Short mmCIF file of C-alpha atoms and ligand atoms in Angstrom, two decimals:
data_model
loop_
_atom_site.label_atom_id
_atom_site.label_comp_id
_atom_site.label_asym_id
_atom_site.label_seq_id
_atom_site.Cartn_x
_atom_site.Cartn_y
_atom_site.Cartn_z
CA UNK A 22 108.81 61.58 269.11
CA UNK A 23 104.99 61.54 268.56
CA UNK A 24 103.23 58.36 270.34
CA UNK A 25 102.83 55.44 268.25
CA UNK A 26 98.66 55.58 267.56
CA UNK A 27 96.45 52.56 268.16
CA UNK A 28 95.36 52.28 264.48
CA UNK A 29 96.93 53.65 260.98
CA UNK A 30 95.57 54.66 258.03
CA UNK A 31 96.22 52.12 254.88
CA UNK A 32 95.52 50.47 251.32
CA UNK A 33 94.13 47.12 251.52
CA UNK A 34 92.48 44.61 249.41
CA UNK A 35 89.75 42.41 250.38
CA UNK A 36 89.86 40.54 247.20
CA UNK A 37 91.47 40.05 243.89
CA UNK A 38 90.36 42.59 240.63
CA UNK A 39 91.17 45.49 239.48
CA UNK A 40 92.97 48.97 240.89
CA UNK A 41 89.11 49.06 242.34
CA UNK A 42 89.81 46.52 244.44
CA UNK A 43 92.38 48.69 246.78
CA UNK A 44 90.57 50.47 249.63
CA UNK A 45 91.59 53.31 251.33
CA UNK A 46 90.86 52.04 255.59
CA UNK A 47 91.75 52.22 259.02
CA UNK A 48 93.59 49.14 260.70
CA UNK A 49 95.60 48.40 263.58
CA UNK A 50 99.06 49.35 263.94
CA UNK A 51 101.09 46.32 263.53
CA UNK A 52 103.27 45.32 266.86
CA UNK A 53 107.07 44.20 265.96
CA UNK A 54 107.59 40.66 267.05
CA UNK A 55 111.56 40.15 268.51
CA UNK A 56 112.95 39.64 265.58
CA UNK A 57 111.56 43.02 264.37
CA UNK A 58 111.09 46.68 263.92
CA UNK A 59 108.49 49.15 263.43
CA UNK A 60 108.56 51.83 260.69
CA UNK A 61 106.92 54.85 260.52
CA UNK A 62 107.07 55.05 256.80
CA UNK A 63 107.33 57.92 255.20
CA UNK A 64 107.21 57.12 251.59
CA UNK A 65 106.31 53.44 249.92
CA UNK A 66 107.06 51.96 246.64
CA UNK A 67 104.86 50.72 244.13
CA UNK A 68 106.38 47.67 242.02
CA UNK A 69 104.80 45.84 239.12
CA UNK A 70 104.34 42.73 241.43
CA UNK A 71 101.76 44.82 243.51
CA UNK A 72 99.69 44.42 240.52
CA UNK A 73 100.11 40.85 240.33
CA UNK A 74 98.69 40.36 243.74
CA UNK A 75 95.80 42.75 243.61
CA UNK A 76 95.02 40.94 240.62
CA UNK A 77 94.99 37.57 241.77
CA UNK A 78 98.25 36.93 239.08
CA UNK A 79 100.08 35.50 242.08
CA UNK A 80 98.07 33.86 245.17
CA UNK A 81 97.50 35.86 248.60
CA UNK A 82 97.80 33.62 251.82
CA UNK A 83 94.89 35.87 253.56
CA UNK A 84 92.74 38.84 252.94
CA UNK A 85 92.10 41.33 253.99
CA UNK A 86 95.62 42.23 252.45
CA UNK A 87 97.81 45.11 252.58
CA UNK A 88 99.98 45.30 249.80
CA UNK A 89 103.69 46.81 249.24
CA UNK A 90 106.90 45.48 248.91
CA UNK A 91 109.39 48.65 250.11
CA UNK A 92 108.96 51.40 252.42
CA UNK A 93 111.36 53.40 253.99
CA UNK A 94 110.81 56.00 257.66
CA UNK A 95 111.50 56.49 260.96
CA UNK A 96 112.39 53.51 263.42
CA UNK A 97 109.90 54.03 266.53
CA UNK A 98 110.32 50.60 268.05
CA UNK A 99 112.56 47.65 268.10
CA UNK A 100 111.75 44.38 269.18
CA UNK A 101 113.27 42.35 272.50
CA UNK A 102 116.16 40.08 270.41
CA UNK A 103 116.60 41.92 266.88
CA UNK A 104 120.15 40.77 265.53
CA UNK A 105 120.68 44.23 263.93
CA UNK A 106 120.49 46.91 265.91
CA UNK A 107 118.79 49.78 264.23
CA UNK A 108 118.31 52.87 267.03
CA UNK A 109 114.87 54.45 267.49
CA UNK A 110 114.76 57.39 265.54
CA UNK A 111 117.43 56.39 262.86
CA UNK A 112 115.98 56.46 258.87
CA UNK A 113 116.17 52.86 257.32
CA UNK A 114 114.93 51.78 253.87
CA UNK A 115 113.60 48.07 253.74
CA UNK A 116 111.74 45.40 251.78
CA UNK A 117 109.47 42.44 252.27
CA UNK A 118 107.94 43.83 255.70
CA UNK A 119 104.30 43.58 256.43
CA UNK A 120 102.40 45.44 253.24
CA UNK A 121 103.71 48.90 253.19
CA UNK A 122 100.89 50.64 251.67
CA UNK A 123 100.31 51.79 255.12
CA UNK A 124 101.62 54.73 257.77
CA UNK A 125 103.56 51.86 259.94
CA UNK A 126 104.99 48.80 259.33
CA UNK A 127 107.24 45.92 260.88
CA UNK A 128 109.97 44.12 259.51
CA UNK A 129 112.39 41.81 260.37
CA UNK A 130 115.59 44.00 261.51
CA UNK A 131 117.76 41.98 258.77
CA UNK A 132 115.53 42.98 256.00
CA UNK A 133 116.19 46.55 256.83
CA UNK A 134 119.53 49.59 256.16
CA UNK A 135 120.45 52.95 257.75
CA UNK A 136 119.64 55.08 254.67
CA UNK A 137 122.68 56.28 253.99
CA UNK A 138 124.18 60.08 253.94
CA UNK A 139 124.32 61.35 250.61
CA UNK A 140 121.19 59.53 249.18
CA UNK A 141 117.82 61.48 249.70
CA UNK A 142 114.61 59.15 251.50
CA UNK A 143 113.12 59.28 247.92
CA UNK A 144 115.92 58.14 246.14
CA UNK A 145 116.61 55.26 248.81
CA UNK A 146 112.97 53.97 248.09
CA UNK A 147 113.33 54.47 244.38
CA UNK A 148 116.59 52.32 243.78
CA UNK A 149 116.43 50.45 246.71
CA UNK A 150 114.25 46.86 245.32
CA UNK A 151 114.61 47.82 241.99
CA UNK A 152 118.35 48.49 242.02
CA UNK A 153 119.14 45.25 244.31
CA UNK A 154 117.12 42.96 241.90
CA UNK A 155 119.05 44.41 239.20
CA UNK A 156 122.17 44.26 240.52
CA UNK A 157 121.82 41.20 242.00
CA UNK A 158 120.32 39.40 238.73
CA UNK A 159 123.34 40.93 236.82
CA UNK A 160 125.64 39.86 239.39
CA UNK A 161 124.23 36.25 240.32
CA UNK A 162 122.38 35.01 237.69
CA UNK A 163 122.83 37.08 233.85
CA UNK A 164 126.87 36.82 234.44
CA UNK A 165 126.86 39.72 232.10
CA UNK A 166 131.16 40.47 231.33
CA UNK A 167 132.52 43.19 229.92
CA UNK A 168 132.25 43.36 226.11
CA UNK A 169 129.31 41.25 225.68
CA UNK A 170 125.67 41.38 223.74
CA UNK A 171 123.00 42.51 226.44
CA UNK A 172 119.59 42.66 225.91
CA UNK A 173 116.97 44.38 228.35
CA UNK A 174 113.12 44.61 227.24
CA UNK A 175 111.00 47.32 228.76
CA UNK A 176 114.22 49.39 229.71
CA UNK A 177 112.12 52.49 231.05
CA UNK A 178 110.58 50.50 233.73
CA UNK A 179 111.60 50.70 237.40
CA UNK A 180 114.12 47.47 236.77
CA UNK A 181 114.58 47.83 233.14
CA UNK A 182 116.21 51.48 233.74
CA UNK A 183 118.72 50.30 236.16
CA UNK A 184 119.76 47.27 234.12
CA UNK A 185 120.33 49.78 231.35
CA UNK A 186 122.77 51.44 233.53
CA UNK A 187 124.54 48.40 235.60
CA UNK A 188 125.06 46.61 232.61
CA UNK A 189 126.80 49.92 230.53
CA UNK A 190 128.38 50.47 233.86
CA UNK A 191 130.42 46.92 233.53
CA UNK A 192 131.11 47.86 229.97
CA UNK A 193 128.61 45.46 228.36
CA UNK A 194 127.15 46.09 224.95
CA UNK A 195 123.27 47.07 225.44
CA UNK A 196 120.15 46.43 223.00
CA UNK A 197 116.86 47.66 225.06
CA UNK A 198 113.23 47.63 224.11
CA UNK A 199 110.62 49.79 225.24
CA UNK A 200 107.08 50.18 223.58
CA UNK A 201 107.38 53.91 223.07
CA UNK A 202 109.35 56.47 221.03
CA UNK A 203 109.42 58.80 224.22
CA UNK A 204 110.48 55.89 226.30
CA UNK A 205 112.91 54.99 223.98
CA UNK A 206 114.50 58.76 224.17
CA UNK A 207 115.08 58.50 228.01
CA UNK A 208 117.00 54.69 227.31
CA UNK A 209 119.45 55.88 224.57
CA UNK A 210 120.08 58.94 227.31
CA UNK A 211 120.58 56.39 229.82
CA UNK A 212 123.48 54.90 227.59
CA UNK A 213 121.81 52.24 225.59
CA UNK A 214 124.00 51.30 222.36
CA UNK A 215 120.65 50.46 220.58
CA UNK A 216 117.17 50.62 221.05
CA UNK A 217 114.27 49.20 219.26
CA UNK A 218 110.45 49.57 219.98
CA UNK A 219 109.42 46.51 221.52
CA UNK A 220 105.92 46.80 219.14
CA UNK A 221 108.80 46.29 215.84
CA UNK A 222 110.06 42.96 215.13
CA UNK A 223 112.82 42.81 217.38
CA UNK A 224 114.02 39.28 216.71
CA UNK A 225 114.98 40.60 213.57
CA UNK A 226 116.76 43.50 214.74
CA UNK A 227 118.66 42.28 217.46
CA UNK A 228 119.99 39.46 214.77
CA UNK A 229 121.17 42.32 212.06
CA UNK A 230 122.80 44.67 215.13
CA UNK A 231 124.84 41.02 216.51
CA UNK A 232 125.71 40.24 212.94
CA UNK A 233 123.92 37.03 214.13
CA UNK A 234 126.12 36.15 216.99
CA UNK A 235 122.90 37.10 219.34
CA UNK A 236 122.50 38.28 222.84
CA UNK A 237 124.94 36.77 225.75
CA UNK A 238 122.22 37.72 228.80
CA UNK A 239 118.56 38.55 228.32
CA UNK A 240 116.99 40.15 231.70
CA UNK A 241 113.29 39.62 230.29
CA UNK A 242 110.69 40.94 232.71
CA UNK A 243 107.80 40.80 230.14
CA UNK A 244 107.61 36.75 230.29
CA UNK A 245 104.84 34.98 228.21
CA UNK A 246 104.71 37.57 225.45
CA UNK A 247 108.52 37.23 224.90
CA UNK A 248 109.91 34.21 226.44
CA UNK A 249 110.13 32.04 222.94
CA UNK A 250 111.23 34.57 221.57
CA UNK A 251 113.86 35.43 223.45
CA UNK A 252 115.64 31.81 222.79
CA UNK A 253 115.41 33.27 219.03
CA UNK A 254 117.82 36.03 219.90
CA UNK A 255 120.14 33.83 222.59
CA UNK A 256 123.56 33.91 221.60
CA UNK A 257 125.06 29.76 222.12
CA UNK A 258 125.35 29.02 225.64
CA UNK A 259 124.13 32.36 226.88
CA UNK A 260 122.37 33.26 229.63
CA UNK A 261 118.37 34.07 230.23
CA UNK A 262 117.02 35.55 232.74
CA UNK A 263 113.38 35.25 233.25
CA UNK A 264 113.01 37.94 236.33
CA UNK A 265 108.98 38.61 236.16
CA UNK A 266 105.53 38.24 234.24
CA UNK A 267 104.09 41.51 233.33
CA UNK A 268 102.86 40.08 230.27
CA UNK A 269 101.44 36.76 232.16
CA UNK A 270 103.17 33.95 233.39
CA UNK A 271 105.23 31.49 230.99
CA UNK A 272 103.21 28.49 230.54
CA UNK A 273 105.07 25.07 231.02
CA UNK A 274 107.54 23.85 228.33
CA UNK A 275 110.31 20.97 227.37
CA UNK A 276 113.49 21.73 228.76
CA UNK A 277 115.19 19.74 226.80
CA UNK A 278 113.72 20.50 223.15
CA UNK A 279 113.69 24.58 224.43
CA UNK A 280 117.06 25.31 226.05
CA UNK A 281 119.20 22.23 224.34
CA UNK A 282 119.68 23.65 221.18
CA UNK A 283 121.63 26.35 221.99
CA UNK A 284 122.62 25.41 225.85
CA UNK A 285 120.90 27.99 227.09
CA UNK A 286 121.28 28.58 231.09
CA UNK A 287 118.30 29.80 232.57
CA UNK A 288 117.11 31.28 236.00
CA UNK A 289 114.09 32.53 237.31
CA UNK A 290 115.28 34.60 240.20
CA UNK A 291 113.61 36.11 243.19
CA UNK A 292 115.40 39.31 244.65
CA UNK A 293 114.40 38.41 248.35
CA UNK A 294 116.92 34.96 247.96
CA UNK A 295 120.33 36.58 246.76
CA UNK A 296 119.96 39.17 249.82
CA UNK A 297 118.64 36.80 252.62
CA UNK A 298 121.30 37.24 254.92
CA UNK A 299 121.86 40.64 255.94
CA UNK A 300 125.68 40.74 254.84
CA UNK A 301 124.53 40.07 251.52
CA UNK A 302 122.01 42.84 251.98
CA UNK A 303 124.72 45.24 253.23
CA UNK A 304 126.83 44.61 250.57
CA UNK A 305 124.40 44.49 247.40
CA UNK A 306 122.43 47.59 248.65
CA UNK A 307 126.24 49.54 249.30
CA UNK A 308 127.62 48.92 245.97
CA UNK A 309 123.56 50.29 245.26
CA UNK A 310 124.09 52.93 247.28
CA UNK A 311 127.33 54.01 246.26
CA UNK A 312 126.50 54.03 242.43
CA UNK A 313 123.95 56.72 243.67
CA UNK A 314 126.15 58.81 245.63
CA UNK A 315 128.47 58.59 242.64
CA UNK A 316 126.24 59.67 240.03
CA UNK A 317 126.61 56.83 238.05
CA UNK A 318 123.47 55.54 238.46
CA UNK A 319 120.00 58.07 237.80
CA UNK A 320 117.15 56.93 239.56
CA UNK A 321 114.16 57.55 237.26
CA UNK A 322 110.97 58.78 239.39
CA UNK A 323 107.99 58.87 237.77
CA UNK A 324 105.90 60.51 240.24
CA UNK A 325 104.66 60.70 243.65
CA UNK A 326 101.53 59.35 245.01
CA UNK A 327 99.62 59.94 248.03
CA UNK A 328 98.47 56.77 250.00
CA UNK A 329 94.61 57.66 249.49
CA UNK A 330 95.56 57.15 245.63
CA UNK A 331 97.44 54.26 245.25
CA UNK A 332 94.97 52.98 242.61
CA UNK A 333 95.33 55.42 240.43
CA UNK A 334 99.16 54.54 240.54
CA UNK A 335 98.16 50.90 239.59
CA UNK A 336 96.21 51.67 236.89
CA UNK A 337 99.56 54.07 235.94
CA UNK A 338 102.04 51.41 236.20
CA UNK A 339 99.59 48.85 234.19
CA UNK A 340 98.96 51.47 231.49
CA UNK A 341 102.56 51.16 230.02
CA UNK A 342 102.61 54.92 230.15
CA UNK A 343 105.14 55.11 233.85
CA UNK A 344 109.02 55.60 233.16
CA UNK A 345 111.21 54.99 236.52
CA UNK A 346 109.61 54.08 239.71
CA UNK A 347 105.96 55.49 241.24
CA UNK A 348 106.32 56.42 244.87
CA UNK A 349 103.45 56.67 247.52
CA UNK A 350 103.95 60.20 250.35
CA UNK A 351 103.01 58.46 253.63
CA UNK A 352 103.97 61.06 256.25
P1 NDP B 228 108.03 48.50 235.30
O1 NDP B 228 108.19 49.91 235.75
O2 NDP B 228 109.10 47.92 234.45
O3 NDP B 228 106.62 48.36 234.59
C1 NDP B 228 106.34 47.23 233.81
C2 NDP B 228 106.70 47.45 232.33
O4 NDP B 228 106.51 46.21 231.65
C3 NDP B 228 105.80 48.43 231.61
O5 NDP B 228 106.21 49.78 231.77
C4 NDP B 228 105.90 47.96 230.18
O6 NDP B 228 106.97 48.61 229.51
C5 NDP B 228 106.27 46.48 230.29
N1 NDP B 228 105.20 45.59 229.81
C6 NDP B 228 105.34 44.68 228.85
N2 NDP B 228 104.21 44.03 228.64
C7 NDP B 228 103.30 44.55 229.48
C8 NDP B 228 101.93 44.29 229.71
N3 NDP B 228 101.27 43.36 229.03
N4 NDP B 228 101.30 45.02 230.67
C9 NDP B 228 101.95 45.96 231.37
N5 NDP B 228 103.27 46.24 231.19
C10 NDP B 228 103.93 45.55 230.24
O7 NDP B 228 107.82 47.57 236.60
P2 NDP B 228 108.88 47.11 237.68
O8 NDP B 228 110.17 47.82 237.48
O9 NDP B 228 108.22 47.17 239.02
O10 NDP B 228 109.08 45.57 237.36
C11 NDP B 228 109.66 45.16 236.12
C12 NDP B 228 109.65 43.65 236.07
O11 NDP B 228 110.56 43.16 237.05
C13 NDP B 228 108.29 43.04 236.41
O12 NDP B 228 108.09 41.91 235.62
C14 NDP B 228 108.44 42.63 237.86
O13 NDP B 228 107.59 41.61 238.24
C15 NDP B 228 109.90 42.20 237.85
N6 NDP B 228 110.54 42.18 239.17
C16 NDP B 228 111.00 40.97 239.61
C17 NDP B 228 111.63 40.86 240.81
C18 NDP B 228 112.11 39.52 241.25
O14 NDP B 228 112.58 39.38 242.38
N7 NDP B 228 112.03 38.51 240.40
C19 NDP B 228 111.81 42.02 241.70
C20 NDP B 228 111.35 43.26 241.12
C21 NDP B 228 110.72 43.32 239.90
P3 NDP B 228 106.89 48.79 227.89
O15 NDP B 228 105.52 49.34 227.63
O16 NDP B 228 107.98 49.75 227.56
O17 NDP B 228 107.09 47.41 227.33
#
């Protein structure tokens, strides 16, 4: 195995802005505490919240910053007391590491799985945050059951393309949104019942396809644009959940006046909670996994990146124009 080098190429940001804003540098490679491992990645994901802290959308506790959530590569060095014992040399897939927009990173050993036979280092990355937030949310916080009104906006996305799937998987009845005709093509493939461009009045339509019963689980990643309207299209007592902002943050509201009306349980989930402790993690990313394997769940790529050009894949994934995930080639 090559030496581990003194300093790594990566994308950092010095500030918040635009996809201008990410620089292409040379830093030093980070050293695994105990609890730890270091990666040598060898391909990174982007996900919408990248954008959000390049941006400034959510707060950064220091720049300079490297950003990226999930990574996946070769193990080249574990640290002194790691509960989990990955072996140098084995292939794991992992999320919420030090920014992995970079050539190495270290993360706690918890945070990180074998990639398993059967499932490609692409595909790993690809379904590997995306899938576990979807799963998870479906799992832990939408309560989706079998037979019931579910309704997914911007179903091409990395998340939104998985839900599609999960949910259909559990036999749940699925109304998705996405803001394109083409986009809309690759959902109904994906096994949407109904689809409806998200730039048509879709209150409307969701009402005349439930006969006015309404949707039992909204997973709503577009937030301020669609929140309120969201409780339009709520079935009684169902279940909404709020799982990101890539239309802006909801702005404050009554609970009381906004959810009483029609009971409405609501959750604003964070993936990194429901799969804290690794057996969580182990079994959330095998059921994952095993969808994968099993070809029941098609991991939509919409391209690959190299690291020098993760801008461009920002401005991509803020364009509205990206279907499936965007991966960065590290090595
Ligand atoms: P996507 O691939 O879904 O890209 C975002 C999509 O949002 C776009 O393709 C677009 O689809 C839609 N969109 C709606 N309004 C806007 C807007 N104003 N600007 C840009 N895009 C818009 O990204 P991800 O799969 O990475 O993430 C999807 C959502 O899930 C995000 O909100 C993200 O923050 C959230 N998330 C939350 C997690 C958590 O732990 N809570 C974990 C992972 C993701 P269209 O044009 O078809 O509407």
């Amino acid at each position: 195995m090559a030496p581990v080098p003194a300093t790594m190429k990566a994308v950092s940001i010095a500030k918040n802005g635009g996809p201008e804003v990410l620089q292409y540098t040379d830093v030093p490679v980070p050293q695994p505490q105990p609890d730890e491992i270091l990666v040598r990645n060898r391909m990174a994901g982007v996900n919408f919240i990248d954008t959000y802290f390049r941006s400034g959308q959510y707060p950064s506790p220091a720049f300079p910053r490297i950003l990226g959530q999930d990574g996946a590569g070769e193990v080249v060095a574990v640290g002194s007391a790691v509960a989990v014992p990955h072996a140098v040399g084995s292939t794991v897939v992992y999320m919420n590491g030090t920014g992995t927009y970079a050539e190495y990173s270290t993360v706690k050993a918890t945070s990180a799985i074998a990639v398993p036979a059967g499932v490609t280092v692409e595909d790993a990355v690809a379904v590997y945050l995306q899938g576990l937030t979807a799963w998870t949310f479906i799992r832990r916080a939408g309560l989706t059951q079998a037979g019931e009104w579910a309704f997914v906006h911007a179903a091409a996305g990395g998340v939104g393309s998985l839900l599609v799937q999960l949910l259909k998987g559990l036999g749940a009845k699925v109304i998705a949104t996405a803001s394109s005709e083409e986009k809309l093509k690759i959902v109904k493939d994906l096994g949407a019942d109904h689809v409806i461009n998200s730039n048509d009045d879709w209150v409307a339509k969701v009402n005349e396809i439930t006969g006015g019963h309404g949707a039992d689980s909204i997973y709503d990643g577009v937030g301020k644009a669609t929140f309120h309207k969201d409780l339009e299209i709520i079935a009684v007592g169902g279940s909404l959940v709020m799982l990101g902002n890539a239309s802006g943050n909801v702005e404050p509201f009554d609970i009381r006046s906004t959810l009483g009306p029609k009971n409405v349980r609501l959750s604003r989930p964070i993936v990194f909670a429901y799969i804290k402790e690794h057996e969580a993690l182990e079994k959330y990313a095998g059921e994952v996994f095993e969808f994968v394997r099993s070809g029941k769940l098609k991991v939509l790529q919409h391209g690959t990146y190299d690291l020098k050009d993760v801008a461009k894949a920002h401005a991509d994934i803020e364009s509205r124009k990206t279907v499936g995930k965007l991966l960065i080639k590290i090595s």
